């Protein structure tokens, strides 16, 4: 072991995603196999007992990298000294419900959590918001943490990125490892835009390799964008293990870097790149290195992509307007 333990706070620890996530964090997959972790679990009072049960199982995992587990029902305490915060706890969307319906209910969760991060988190805090509507929940938390650099607040579109990789690999009969430079733009919602125009498949342009605009427009994009609903329909519950896996990928790459010659997708506060209004937490193509990320610049955006990006960004602007009206940002 070469590092001091890193404090990782997970909210919604007793939920479905939490159950799939905590064991992978404890095993070293979040930060690396030379980094011990101390877990700080935040739950609502009614779910603390269940979180305690999970903590017993974590103990039984005998993970050499797990330096401790503490459980809280108070956000201020849970974020004290935190280096990495995974904000998973939220109300999951249920059958027939759109993410927009959840804005108000979740505002009441992410405002106090932003304040608690501002008050007590470590200087190097990195925040990933998973709980939906993830982009706007991240915006709310960030708005209440004025002393933390805004770029430390991110939201998860890595699951969408991974879903798009898998669909494209299936179409072309290749491995996901053969695909590079795919991008999710915009919101983690049905308006998101999975972009294959800059993606490469074994070094060849992916859109040219597919050469099927009908598949792109009428199968690939809707399949990826509505995959969450497809899983809910099939499983009777929202994606959990795949969401946990994507959260691991997101933080792992942020901390340890993206591979040379590739990029990933993260929802981050816009700096105005690609015409996305500044401050919106939107998904972009990013490279990570040395613990920070940068938006991939200079990509040519064709008319088809422009319209799709604009539509998703418009939804984010509307969500920001809605939470402004609620006094949440
Ligand atoms: N960004 C993404 O790609 C994805 C996001 N999600 C979202 O992740 C969230 C969690 O999903 P699941 O684990 O399946 O839900 P779940 O309902 O199984 O678990 C949520 C947990 O959060 C806890 N919780 C609620 N309010 C809290 C608070 N104020 N502080 C701490 N904990 C709190 C609940 O007690 C519950 O244990 C949902 O919002 C879901 O829509 C799910 C899949 C993908
Ligand atoms: O759709 C949902 O509520 C869960 C989710 O975000 C996803 O699976 O992408």
mmCIF file of C-alpha atoms and ligand atoms in Angstrom:
data_model
loop_
_atom_site.group_PDB
_atom_site.id
_atom_site.type_symbol
_atom_site.label_atom_id
_atom_site.label_comp_id
_atom_site.label_asym_id
_atom_site.label_seq_id
_atom_site.Cartn_x
_atom_site.Cartn_y
_atom_site.Cartn_z
ATOM 1 C CA UNK A 1 0.000 0.000 0.000
ATOM 2 C CA UNK A 2 1.428 3.313 -1.057
ATOM 3 C CA UNK A 3 -1.332 5.746 -0.034
ATOM 4 C CA UNK A 4 -3.092 6.952 3.097
ATOM 5 C CA UNK A 5 -6.756 5.849 3.187
ATOM 6 C CA UNK A 6 -9.052 7.893 0.981
ATOM 7 C CA UNK A 7 -12.441 8.834 2.461
ATOM 8 C CA UNK A 8 -15.274 7.825 0.156
ATOM 9 C CA UNK A 9 -18.816 8.891 1.045
ATOM 10 C CA UNK A 10 -21.671 6.990 -0.575
ATOM 11 C CA UNK A 11 -25.216 8.261 -0.171
ATOM 12 C CA UNK A 12 -28.139 5.903 -0.607
ATOM 13 C CA UNK A 13 -25.801 3.192 0.590
ATOM 14 C CA UNK A 14 -28.618 0.781 1.445
ATOM 15 C CA UNK A 15 -30.194 1.053 -1.996
ATOM 16 C CA UNK A 16 -29.821 -1.209 -5.006
ATOM 17 C CA UNK A 17 -26.919 0.670 -6.578
ATOM 18 C CA UNK A 18 -25.239 1.032 -3.194
ATOM 19 C CA UNK A 19 -25.316 -2.719 -2.698
ATOM 20 C CA UNK A 20 -23.576 -3.318 -6.015
ATOM 21 C CA UNK A 21 -21.171 -0.403 -5.598
ATOM 22 C CA UNK A 22 -19.751 -0.748 -2.103
ATOM 23 C CA UNK A 23 -18.086 -4.106 -2.615
ATOM 24 C CA UNK A 24 -16.327 -2.938 -5.734
ATOM 25 C CA UNK A 25 -15.070 0.177 -3.951
ATOM 26 C CA UNK A 26 -13.828 -1.980 -1.081
ATOM 27 C CA UNK A 27 -12.010 -4.272 -3.504
ATOM 28 C CA UNK A 28 -9.976 -1.392 -4.945
ATOM 29 C CA UNK A 29 -11.740 -0.997 -8.268
ATOM 30 C CA UNK A 30 -12.718 2.633 -7.683
ATOM 31 C CA UNK A 31 -9.350 4.157 -6.914
ATOM 32 C CA UNK A 32 -6.800 1.472 -7.665
ATOM 33 C CA UNK A 33 -5.403 -1.589 -5.975
ATOM 34 C CA UNK A 34 -2.777 0.368 -4.022
ATOM 35 C CA UNK A 35 -5.259 2.772 -2.397
ATOM 36 C CA UNK A 36 -6.959 1.904 0.905
ATOM 37 C CA UNK A 37 -10.430 3.363 1.404
ATOM 38 C CA UNK A 38 -12.543 4.404 4.364
ATOM 39 C CA UNK A 39 -16.229 4.179 3.550
ATOM 40 C CA UNK A 40 -18.679 6.717 4.968
ATOM 41 C CA UNK A 41 -22.258 5.642 4.281
ATOM 42 C CA UNK A 42 -25.137 8.108 4.381
ATOM 43 C CA UNK A 43 -28.724 6.934 4.609
ATOM 44 C CA UNK A 44 -32.064 8.206 5.798
ATOM 45 C CA UNK A 45 -32.815 7.095 9.381
ATOM 46 C CA UNK A 46 -35.252 4.350 8.284
ATOM 47 C CA UNK A 47 -32.556 2.721 6.137
ATOM 48 C CA UNK A 48 -29.644 2.918 8.582
ATOM 49 C CA UNK A 49 -30.309 -0.611 9.832
ATOM 50 C CA UNK A 50 -30.080 -1.992 6.310
ATOM 51 C CA UNK A 51 -26.837 -0.052 5.777
ATOM 52 C CA UNK A 52 -25.518 -1.631 8.984
ATOM 53 C CA UNK A 53 -26.312 -5.017 7.488
ATOM 54 C CA UNK A 54 -24.331 -4.164 4.380
ATOM 55 C CA UNK A 55 -21.460 -3.019 6.597
ATOM 56 C CA UNK A 56 -21.458 -6.455 8.254
ATOM 57 C CA UNK A 57 -21.143 -8.035 4.819
ATOM 58 C CA UNK A 58 -18.347 -5.643 3.902
ATOM 59 C CA UNK A 59 -16.544 -6.843 7.011
ATOM 60 C CA UNK A 60 -17.120 -10.419 5.893
ATOM 61 C CA UNK A 61 -15.549 -9.605 2.530
ATOM 62 C CA UNK A 62 -12.191 -9.271 4.368
ATOM 63 C CA UNK A 63 -11.050 -6.654 1.875
ATOM 64 C CA UNK A 64 -7.411 -5.779 2.549
ATOM 65 C CA UNK A 65 -7.946 -2.237 1.220
ATOM 66 C CA UNK A 66 -10.985 -1.480 3.390
ATOM 67 C CA UNK A 67 -9.729 0.673 6.255
ATOM 68 C CA UNK A 68 -13.130 1.237 7.906
ATOM 69 C CA UNK A 69 -16.877 1.733 7.463
ATOM 70 C CA UNK A 70 -18.881 4.446 9.236
ATOM 71 C CA UNK A 71 -22.611 4.964 8.907
ATOM 72 C CA UNK A 72 -24.456 8.283 9.226
ATOM 73 C CA UNK A 73 -27.931 9.693 8.915
ATOM 74 C CA UNK A 74 -26.637 13.248 8.964
ATOM 75 C CA UNK A 75 -25.114 14.794 5.822
ATOM 76 C CA UNK A 76 -22.790 17.186 7.690
ATOM 77 C CA UNK A 77 -21.107 14.274 9.441
ATOM 78 C CA UNK A 78 -21.085 11.991 6.410
ATOM 79 C CA UNK A 79 -19.151 14.485 4.251
ATOM 80 C CA UNK A 80 -16.633 15.494 6.932
ATOM 81 C CA UNK A 81 -13.171 15.036 5.403
ATOM 82 C CA UNK A 82 -14.530 13.339 2.292
ATOM 83 C CA UNK A 83 -12.261 13.041 -0.738
ATOM 84 C CA UNK A 84 -14.690 11.291 -3.087
ATOM 85 C CA UNK A 85 -18.469 11.659 -2.809
ATOM 86 C CA UNK A 86 -20.831 9.391 -4.695
ATOM 87 C CA UNK A 87 -24.300 10.888 -4.460
ATOM 88 C CA UNK A 88 -26.504 7.941 -5.269
ATOM 89 C CA UNK A 89 -29.376 8.358 -2.808
ATOM 90 C CA UNK A 90 -32.418 9.812 -4.483
ATOM 91 C CA UNK A 91 -35.866 8.720 -5.362
ATOM 92 C CA UNK A 92 -35.625 6.311 -8.293
ATOM 93 C CA UNK A 93 -37.919 6.753 -11.240
ATOM 94 C CA UNK A 94 -40.669 4.186 -11.295
ATOM 95 C CA UNK A 95 -42.704 2.861 -14.246
ATOM 96 C CA UNK A 96 -44.254 5.576 -16.378
ATOM 97 C CA UNK A 97 -42.509 8.438 -14.543
ATOM 98 C CA UNK A 98 -40.210 10.890 -16.341
ATOM 99 C CA UNK A 99 -37.116 12.392 -14.723
ATOM 100 C CA UNK A 100 -38.569 15.906 -14.838
ATOM 101 C CA UNK A 101 -41.164 14.814 -12.261
ATOM 102 C CA UNK A 102 -38.385 14.151 -9.833
ATOM 103 C CA UNK A 103 -36.785 17.611 -9.805
ATOM 104 C CA UNK A 104 -38.629 18.942 -6.819
ATOM 105 C CA UNK A 105 -38.418 15.856 -4.628
ATOM 106 C CA UNK A 106 -34.702 15.581 -5.226
ATOM 107 C CA UNK A 107 -33.964 19.267 -4.671
ATOM 108 C CA UNK A 108 -34.671 18.661 -1.006
ATOM 109 C CA UNK A 109 -31.907 16.048 -0.935
ATOM 110 C CA UNK A 110 -29.154 17.694 -2.997
ATOM 111 C CA UNK A 111 -29.290 21.211 -1.513
ATOM 112 C CA UNK A 112 -28.363 20.121 2.031
ATOM 113 C CA UNK A 113 -25.793 17.691 0.660
ATOM 114 C CA UNK A 114 -24.124 20.499 -1.333
ATOM 115 C CA UNK A 115 -24.056 22.603 1.831
ATOM 116 C CA UNK A 116 -22.536 19.760 3.816
ATOM 117 C CA UNK A 117 -19.840 19.203 1.180
ATOM 118 C CA UNK A 118 -19.078 22.922 1.250
ATOM 119 C CA UNK A 119 -18.806 22.885 5.027
ATOM 120 C CA UNK A 120 -16.668 19.855 5.632
ATOM 121 C CA UNK A 121 -15.290 17.973 2.638
ATOM 122 C CA UNK A 122 -11.547 17.689 1.990
ATOM 123 C CA UNK A 123 -9.901 20.258 -0.292
ATOM 124 C CA UNK A 124 -9.476 17.715 -3.075
ATOM 125 C CA UNK A 125 -13.150 16.627 -3.027
ATOM 126 C CA UNK A 126 -14.494 15.055 -6.215
ATOM 127 C CA UNK A 127 -18.256 14.590 -6.516
ATOM 128 C CA UNK A 128 -20.164 12.230 -8.780
ATOM 129 C CA UNK A 129 -23.953 12.537 -8.822
ATOM 130 C CA UNK A 130 -25.733 9.351 -9.867
ATOM 131 C CA UNK A 131 -29.200 9.978 -8.385
ATOM 132 C CA UNK A 132 -31.681 11.256 -10.956
ATOM 133 C CA UNK A 133 -32.208 13.703 -12.494
ATOM 134 C CA UNK A 134 -28.437 13.475 -12.187
ATOM 135 C CA UNK A 135 -27.288 16.565 -14.134
ATOM 136 C CA UNK A 136 -29.653 18.948 -12.407
ATOM 137 C CA UNK A 137 -29.163 17.358 -8.993
ATOM 138 C CA UNK A 138 -25.439 18.004 -9.493
ATOM 139 C CA UNK A 139 -26.229 21.609 -10.405
ATOM 140 C CA UNK A 140 -28.246 22.018 -7.212
ATOM 141 C CA UNK A 141 -25.488 20.530 -5.028
ATOM 142 C CA UNK A 142 -22.847 22.645 -6.764
ATOM 143 C CA UNK A 143 -24.889 25.826 -6.315
ATOM 144 C CA UNK A 144 -24.803 25.253 -2.557
ATOM 145 C CA UNK A 145 -21.059 24.671 -2.372
ATOM 146 C CA UNK A 146 -19.644 28.082 -3.349
ATOM 147 C CA UNK A 147 -16.242 27.372 -1.768
ATOM 148 C CA UNK A 148 -15.651 24.216 -3.812
ATOM 149 C CA UNK A 149 -14.415 24.666 -7.401
ATOM 150 C CA UNK A 150 -17.445 24.095 -9.627
ATOM 151 C CA UNK A 151 -15.609 21.587 -11.817
ATOM 152 C CA UNK A 152 -15.461 19.113 -8.925
ATOM 153 C CA UNK A 153 -19.204 18.479 -9.373
ATOM 154 C CA UNK A 154 -19.958 15.952 -12.080
ATOM 155 C CA UNK A 155 -22.909 13.781 -13.054
ATOM 156 C CA UNK A 156 -22.978 10.319 -14.524
ATOM 157 C CA UNK A 157 -23.415 9.658 -18.238
ATOM 158 C CA UNK A 158 -20.886 6.827 -18.197
ATOM 159 C CA UNK A 159 -23.671 4.253 -18.112
ATOM 160 C CA UNK A 160 -25.033 5.758 -21.335
ATOM 161 C CA UNK A 161 -21.509 5.720 -22.764
ATOM 162 C CA UNK A 162 -21.082 2.056 -21.860
ATOM 163 C CA UNK A 163 -24.526 1.177 -23.236
ATOM 164 C CA UNK A 164 -23.644 2.914 -26.518
ATOM 165 C CA UNK A 165 -20.331 1.034 -26.720
ATOM 166 C CA UNK A 166 -22.146 -2.265 -26.263
ATOM 167 C CA UNK A 167 -24.829 -1.508 -28.886
ATOM 168 C CA UNK A 168 -22.278 -0.344 -31.440
ATOM 169 C CA UNK A 169 -20.039 -3.346 -30.790
ATOM 170 C CA UNK A 170 -23.061 -5.627 -31.295
ATOM 171 C CA UNK A 171 -23.980 -3.973 -34.590
ATOM 172 C CA UNK A 172 -20.462 -4.232 -35.985
ATOM 173 C CA UNK A 173 -19.637 -7.648 -34.527
ATOM 174 C CA UNK A 174 -16.570 -6.309 -32.704
ATOM 175 C CA UNK A 175 -15.502 -6.123 -29.069
ATOM 176 C CA UNK A 176 -16.218 -2.989 -27.008
ATOM 177 C CA UNK A 177 -12.434 -2.793 -26.640
ATOM 178 C CA UNK A 178 -12.166 -2.145 -30.391
ATOM 179 C CA UNK A 179 -14.206 1.080 -30.107
ATOM 180 C CA UNK A 180 -12.723 4.438 -29.138
ATOM 181 C CA UNK A 181 -13.823 8.088 -28.978
ATOM 182 C CA UNK A 182 -17.535 7.625 -28.579
ATOM 183 C CA UNK A 183 -19.386 10.555 -26.979
ATOM 184 C CA UNK A 184 -22.561 11.095 -24.996
ATOM 185 C CA UNK A 185 -23.668 14.729 -25.212
ATOM 186 C CA UNK A 186 -26.167 16.574 -23.030
ATOM 187 C CA UNK A 187 -28.472 15.266 -20.356
ATOM 188 C CA UNK A 188 -28.711 11.823 -18.742
ATOM 189 C CA UNK A 189 -32.247 11.484 -20.053
ATOM 190 C CA UNK A 190 -34.122 10.370 -23.135
ATOM 191 C CA UNK A 191 -32.826 13.468 -24.996
ATOM 192 C CA UNK A 192 -29.151 12.502 -24.619
ATOM 193 C CA UNK A 193 -27.197 12.187 -27.839
ATOM 194 C CA UNK A 194 -24.852 9.221 -28.306
ATOM 195 C CA UNK A 195 -22.501 10.403 -31.083
ATOM 196 C CA UNK A 196 -20.589 7.925 -33.235
ATOM 197 C CA UNK A 197 -19.399 10.425 -35.868
ATOM 198 C CA UNK A 198 -16.007 10.808 -34.176
ATOM 199 C CA UNK A 199 -15.843 7.258 -32.859
ATOM 200 C CA UNK A 200 -13.309 4.811 -34.233
ATOM 201 C CA UNK A 201 -13.635 1.073 -34.681
ATOM 202 C CA UNK A 202 -10.254 -0.552 -35.038
ATOM 203 C CA UNK A 203 -9.000 2.801 -36.297
ATOM 204 C CA UNK A 204 -11.792 3.244 -38.882
ATOM 205 C CA UNK A 205 -14.538 5.872 -38.544
ATOM 206 C CA UNK A 206 -17.514 4.223 -36.788
ATOM 207 C CA UNK A 207 -20.259 6.096 -38.660
ATOM 208 C CA UNK A 208 -18.687 5.031 -41.968
ATOM 209 C CA UNK A 209 -18.286 1.461 -40.731
ATOM 210 C CA UNK A 210 -21.987 1.401 -39.790
ATOM 211 C CA UNK A 211 -23.073 3.240 -42.956
ATOM 212 C CA UNK A 212 -26.732 2.963 -41.967
ATOM 213 C CA UNK A 213 -28.420 6.260 -41.065
ATOM 214 C CA UNK A 214 -31.725 4.486 -40.468
ATOM 215 C CA UNK A 215 -30.155 2.227 -37.827
ATOM 216 C CA UNK A 216 -28.405 5.209 -36.273
ATOM 217 C CA UNK A 217 -31.523 7.352 -36.033
ATOM 218 C CA UNK A 218 -34.226 4.799 -35.429
ATOM 219 C CA UNK A 219 -32.496 2.014 -33.520
ATOM 220 C CA UNK A 220 -29.175 2.981 -31.962
ATOM 221 C CA UNK A 221 -29.972 6.434 -30.552
ATOM 222 C CA UNK A 222 -33.412 5.571 -29.107
ATOM 223 C CA UNK A 223 -32.160 2.212 -27.789
ATOM 224 C CA UNK A 224 -29.316 3.843 -25.855
ATOM 225 C CA UNK A 225 -31.365 6.850 -24.746
ATOM 226 C CA UNK A 226 -34.260 4.724 -23.521
ATOM 227 C CA UNK A 227 -32.259 1.805 -22.175
ATOM 228 C CA UNK A 228 -33.056 2.832 -18.594
ATOM 229 C CA UNK A 229 -36.770 2.451 -19.322
ATOM 230 C CA UNK A 230 -36.153 -0.875 -21.114
ATOM 231 C CA UNK A 231 -34.362 -2.223 -18.037
ATOM 232 C CA UNK A 232 -37.132 -1.015 -15.720
ATOM 233 C CA UNK A 233 -39.693 -2.732 -17.939
ATOM 234 C CA UNK A 234 -37.723 -5.994 -17.968
ATOM 235 C CA UNK A 235 -36.455 -6.072 -14.391
ATOM 236 C CA UNK A 236 -39.245 -4.222 -12.613
ATOM 237 C CA UNK A 237 -36.532 -2.050 -11.065
ATOM 238 C CA UNK A 238 -34.026 0.442 -12.444
ATOM 239 C CA UNK A 239 -30.513 -0.453 -13.581
ATOM 240 C CA UNK A 240 -28.392 -1.103 -10.529
ATOM 241 C CA UNK A 241 -25.331 -3.272 -11.158
ATOM 242 C CA UNK A 242 -24.613 -1.606 -14.501
ATOM 243 C CA UNK A 243 -25.078 1.827 -12.909
ATOM 244 C CA UNK A 244 -22.678 0.883 -10.095
ATOM 245 C CA UNK A 245 -20.192 -0.372 -12.655
ATOM 246 C CA UNK A 246 -20.396 2.900 -14.595
ATOM 247 C CA UNK A 247 -19.880 4.911 -11.396
ATOM 248 C CA UNK A 248 -16.717 2.901 -10.748
ATOM 249 C CA UNK A 249 -15.542 3.609 -14.314
ATOM 250 C CA UNK A 250 -16.300 7.350 -14.038
ATOM 251 C CA UNK A 251 -14.369 7.935 -10.823
ATOM 252 C CA UNK A 252 -11.600 5.502 -11.739
ATOM 253 C CA UNK A 253 -10.878 7.362 -14.957
ATOM 254 C CA UNK A 254 -11.193 10.804 -13.345
ATOM 255 C CA UNK A 255 -8.641 9.831 -10.709
ATOM 256 C CA UNK A 256 -6.352 7.562 -12.738
ATOM 257 C CA UNK A 257 -6.711 8.996 -16.260
ATOM 258 C CA UNK A 258 -8.267 7.931 -19.555
ATOM 259 C CA UNK A 259 -6.219 5.649 -21.813
ATOM 260 C CA UNK A 260 -4.058 7.300 -24.481
ATOM 261 C CA UNK A 261 -5.890 7.668 -27.779
ATOM 262 C CA UNK A 262 -9.340 7.499 -26.230
ATOM 263 C CA UNK A 263 -11.774 9.644 -24.306
ATOM 264 C CA UNK A 264 -14.860 9.132 -22.177
ATOM 265 C CA UNK A 265 -18.127 10.942 -21.420
ATOM 266 C CA UNK A 266 -18.751 12.892 -18.221
ATOM 267 C CA UNK A 267 -21.414 15.446 -17.361
ATOM 268 C CA UNK A 268 -19.489 18.485 -16.110
ATOM 269 C CA UNK A 269 -20.117 22.218 -15.684
ATOM 270 C CA UNK A 270 -19.957 23.703 -19.170
ATOM 271 C CA UNK A 271 -17.299 26.311 -19.918
ATOM 272 C CA UNK A 272 -19.257 27.303 -23.026
ATOM 273 C CA UNK A 273 -17.558 24.746 -25.291
ATOM 274 C CA UNK A 274 -19.588 23.558 -28.279
ATOM 275 C CA UNK A 275 -22.183 26.269 -27.656
ATOM 276 C CA UNK A 276 -23.404 24.714 -24.384
ATOM 277 C CA UNK A 277 -24.392 27.581 -22.028
ATOM 278 C CA UNK A 278 -21.835 28.092 -19.295
ATOM 279 C CA UNK A 279 -22.609 26.471 -15.976
ATOM 280 C CA UNK A 280 -25.035 23.821 -17.211
ATOM 281 C CA UNK A 281 -23.906 20.361 -16.158
ATOM 282 C CA UNK A 282 -23.836 18.695 -19.552
ATOM 283 C CA UNK A 283 -22.138 15.616 -20.925
ATOM 284 C CA UNK A 284 -19.065 16.166 -23.089
ATOM 285 C CA UNK A 285 -16.216 14.107 -24.499
ATOM 286 C CA UNK A 286 -13.405 14.411 -21.943
ATOM 287 C CA UNK A 287 -9.906 13.166 -21.334
ATOM 288 C CA UNK A 288 -8.643 12.791 -17.771
ATOM 289 C CA UNK A 289 -5.114 13.040 -16.477
ATOM 290 C CA UNK A 290 -3.488 13.831 -13.131
ATOM 291 C CA UNK A 291 -6.873 13.848 -11.364
ATOM 292 C CA UNK A 292 -8.529 16.430 -13.609
ATOM 293 C CA UNK A 293 -10.461 16.390 -16.853
ATOM 294 C CA UNK A 294 -10.504 18.458 -20.016
ATOM 295 C CA UNK A 295 -13.151 18.758 -22.701
ATOM 296 C CA UNK A 296 -11.943 17.389 -26.043
ATOM 297 C CA UNK A 297 -11.811 20.468 -28.274
ATOM 298 C CA UNK A 298 -12.010 21.044 -31.997
ATOM 299 C CA UNK A 299 -14.472 18.311 -33.018
ATOM 300 C CA UNK A 300 -16.477 19.155 -36.110
ATOM 301 C CA UNK A 301 -20.164 18.913 -35.335
ATOM 302 C CA UNK A 302 -22.363 18.108 -38.329
ATOM 303 C CA UNK A 303 -25.934 19.425 -38.684
ATOM 304 C CA UNK A 304 -27.487 16.176 -37.481
ATOM 305 C CA UNK A 305 -25.370 16.167 -34.313
ATOM 306 C CA UNK A 306 -25.883 19.903 -33.755
ATOM 307 C CA UNK A 307 -29.665 19.515 -33.667
ATOM 308 C CA UNK A 308 -29.454 16.554 -31.275
ATOM 309 C CA UNK A 309 -27.005 18.300 -28.933
ATOM 310 C CA UNK A 310 -29.097 21.478 -28.951
ATOM 311 C CA UNK A 311 -32.266 19.577 -28.054
ATOM 312 C CA UNK A 312 -30.669 17.888 -25.037
ATOM 313 C CA UNK A 313 -28.993 21.106 -23.911
ATOM 314 C CA UNK A 314 -32.335 22.901 -24.202
ATOM 315 C CA UNK A 315 -33.795 20.336 -21.813
ATOM 316 C CA UNK A 316 -30.978 21.061 -19.362
ATOM 317 C CA UNK A 317 -31.656 24.804 -19.650
ATOM 318 C CA UNK A 318 -35.340 24.138 -18.970
ATOM 319 C CA UNK A 319 -34.467 22.023 -15.926
ATOM 320 C CA UNK A 320 -32.197 24.826 -14.655
ATOM 321 C CA UNK A 321 -35.037 27.286 -15.135
ATOM 322 C CA UNK A 322 -37.413 24.975 -13.255
ATOM 323 C CA UNK A 323 -35.090 24.629 -10.259
ATOM 324 C CA UNK A 324 -34.409 28.392 -10.327
ATOM 325 C CA UNK A 325 -38.135 28.948 -9.961
ATOM 326 C CA UNK A 326 -38.141 26.550 -7.014
ATOM 327 C CA UNK A 327 -35.327 28.602 -5.451
ATOM 328 C CA UNK A 328 -32.948 25.622 -5.589
ATOM 329 C CA UNK A 329 -30.142 27.277 -7.560
HETATM 330 N N1 LIG B 1 -27.064 8.456 -13.764
HETATM 331 C C1 LIG B 1 -27.384 7.208 -14.089
HETATM 332 O O1 LIG B 1 -26.910 6.705 -15.116
HETATM 333 C C2 LIG B 1 -28.325 6.367 -13.258
HETATM 334 C C3 LIG B 1 -28.964 6.879 -12.180
HETATM 335 N N2 LIG B 1 -29.823 6.107 -11.422
HETATM 336 C C4 LIG B 1 -30.457 6.741 -10.273
HETATM 337 O O2 LIG B 1 -29.738 6.399 -9.079
HETATM 338 C C5 LIG B 1 -30.583 6.589 -7.948
HETATM 339 C C6 LIG B 1 -30.493 5.426 -6.973
HETATM 340 O O3 LIG B 1 -30.977 4.259 -7.574
HETATM 341 P P1 LIG B 1 -31.223 2.923 -6.712
HETATM 342 O O4 LIG B 1 -30.043 2.613 -5.878
HETATM 343 O O5 LIG B 1 -31.712 1.925 -7.664
HETATM 344 O O6 LIG B 1 -32.419 3.395 -5.774
HETATM 345 P P2 LIG B 1 -32.913 2.760 -4.389
HETATM 346 O O7 LIG B 1 -34.278 3.308 -4.130
HETATM 347 O O8 LIG B 1 -32.697 1.291 -4.371
HETATM 348 O O9 LIG B 1 -31.913 3.396 -3.348
HETATM 349 C C7 LIG B 1 -31.907 4.734 -3.050
HETATM 350 C C8 LIG B 1 -31.447 4.849 -1.615
HETATM 351 O O10 LIG B 1 -31.255 6.228 -1.339
HETATM 352 C C9 LIG B 1 -31.637 6.436 -0.010
HETATM 353 N N3 LIG B 1 -31.895 7.861 0.202
HETATM 354 C C10 LIG B 1 -32.997 8.577 -0.107
HETATM 355 N N4 LIG B 1 -32.843 9.840 0.297
HETATM 356 C C11 LIG B 1 -31.620 9.940 0.837
HETATM 357 C C12 LIG B 1 -30.908 10.989 1.444
HETATM 358 N N5 LIG B 1 -31.423 12.216 1.565
HETATM 359 N N6 LIG B 1 -29.671 10.730 1.910
HETATM 360 C C13 LIG B 1 -29.146 9.505 1.814
HETATM 361 N N7 LIG B 1 -29.777 8.465 1.268
HETATM 362 C C14 LIG B 1 -31.001 8.677 0.778
HETATM 363 C C15 LIG B 1 -32.871 5.551 0.167
HETATM 364 O O11 LIG B 1 -33.121 5.299 1.532
HETATM 365 C C16 LIG B 1 -32.447 4.318 -0.598
HETATM 366 O O12 LIG B 1 -31.794 3.371 0.242
HETATM 367 C C17 LIG B 1 -31.981 6.814 -8.534
HETATM 368 O O13 LIG B 1 -32.217 8.210 -8.571
HETATM 369 C C18 LIG B 1 -31.856 6.289 -9.959
HETATM 370 O O14 LIG B 1 -32.806 6.888 -10.819
HETATM 371 C C19 LIG B 1 -30.010 4.785 -11.696
HETATM 372 C C20 LIG B 1 -29.370 4.215 -12.770
HETATM 373 C C21 LIG B 1 -28.514 4.966 -13.642
HETATM 374 O O1 LIG B 2 -34.070 5.479 -15.981
HETATM 375 C C1 LIG B 2 -33.835 5.433 -14.763
HETATM 376 O O2 LIG B 2 -34.567 5.879 -13.864
HETATM 377 C C2 LIG B 2 -32.531 4.834 -14.323
HETATM 378 C C3 LIG B 2 -31.504 5.426 -15.156
HETATM 379 O O3 LIG B 2 -31.175 6.584 -15.043
HETATM 380 C C4 LIG B 2 -30.919 4.612 -16.198
HETATM 381 O O4 LIG B 2 -31.029 3.392 -16.164
HETATM 382 O O5 LIG B 2 -30.325 5.206 -17.086
#
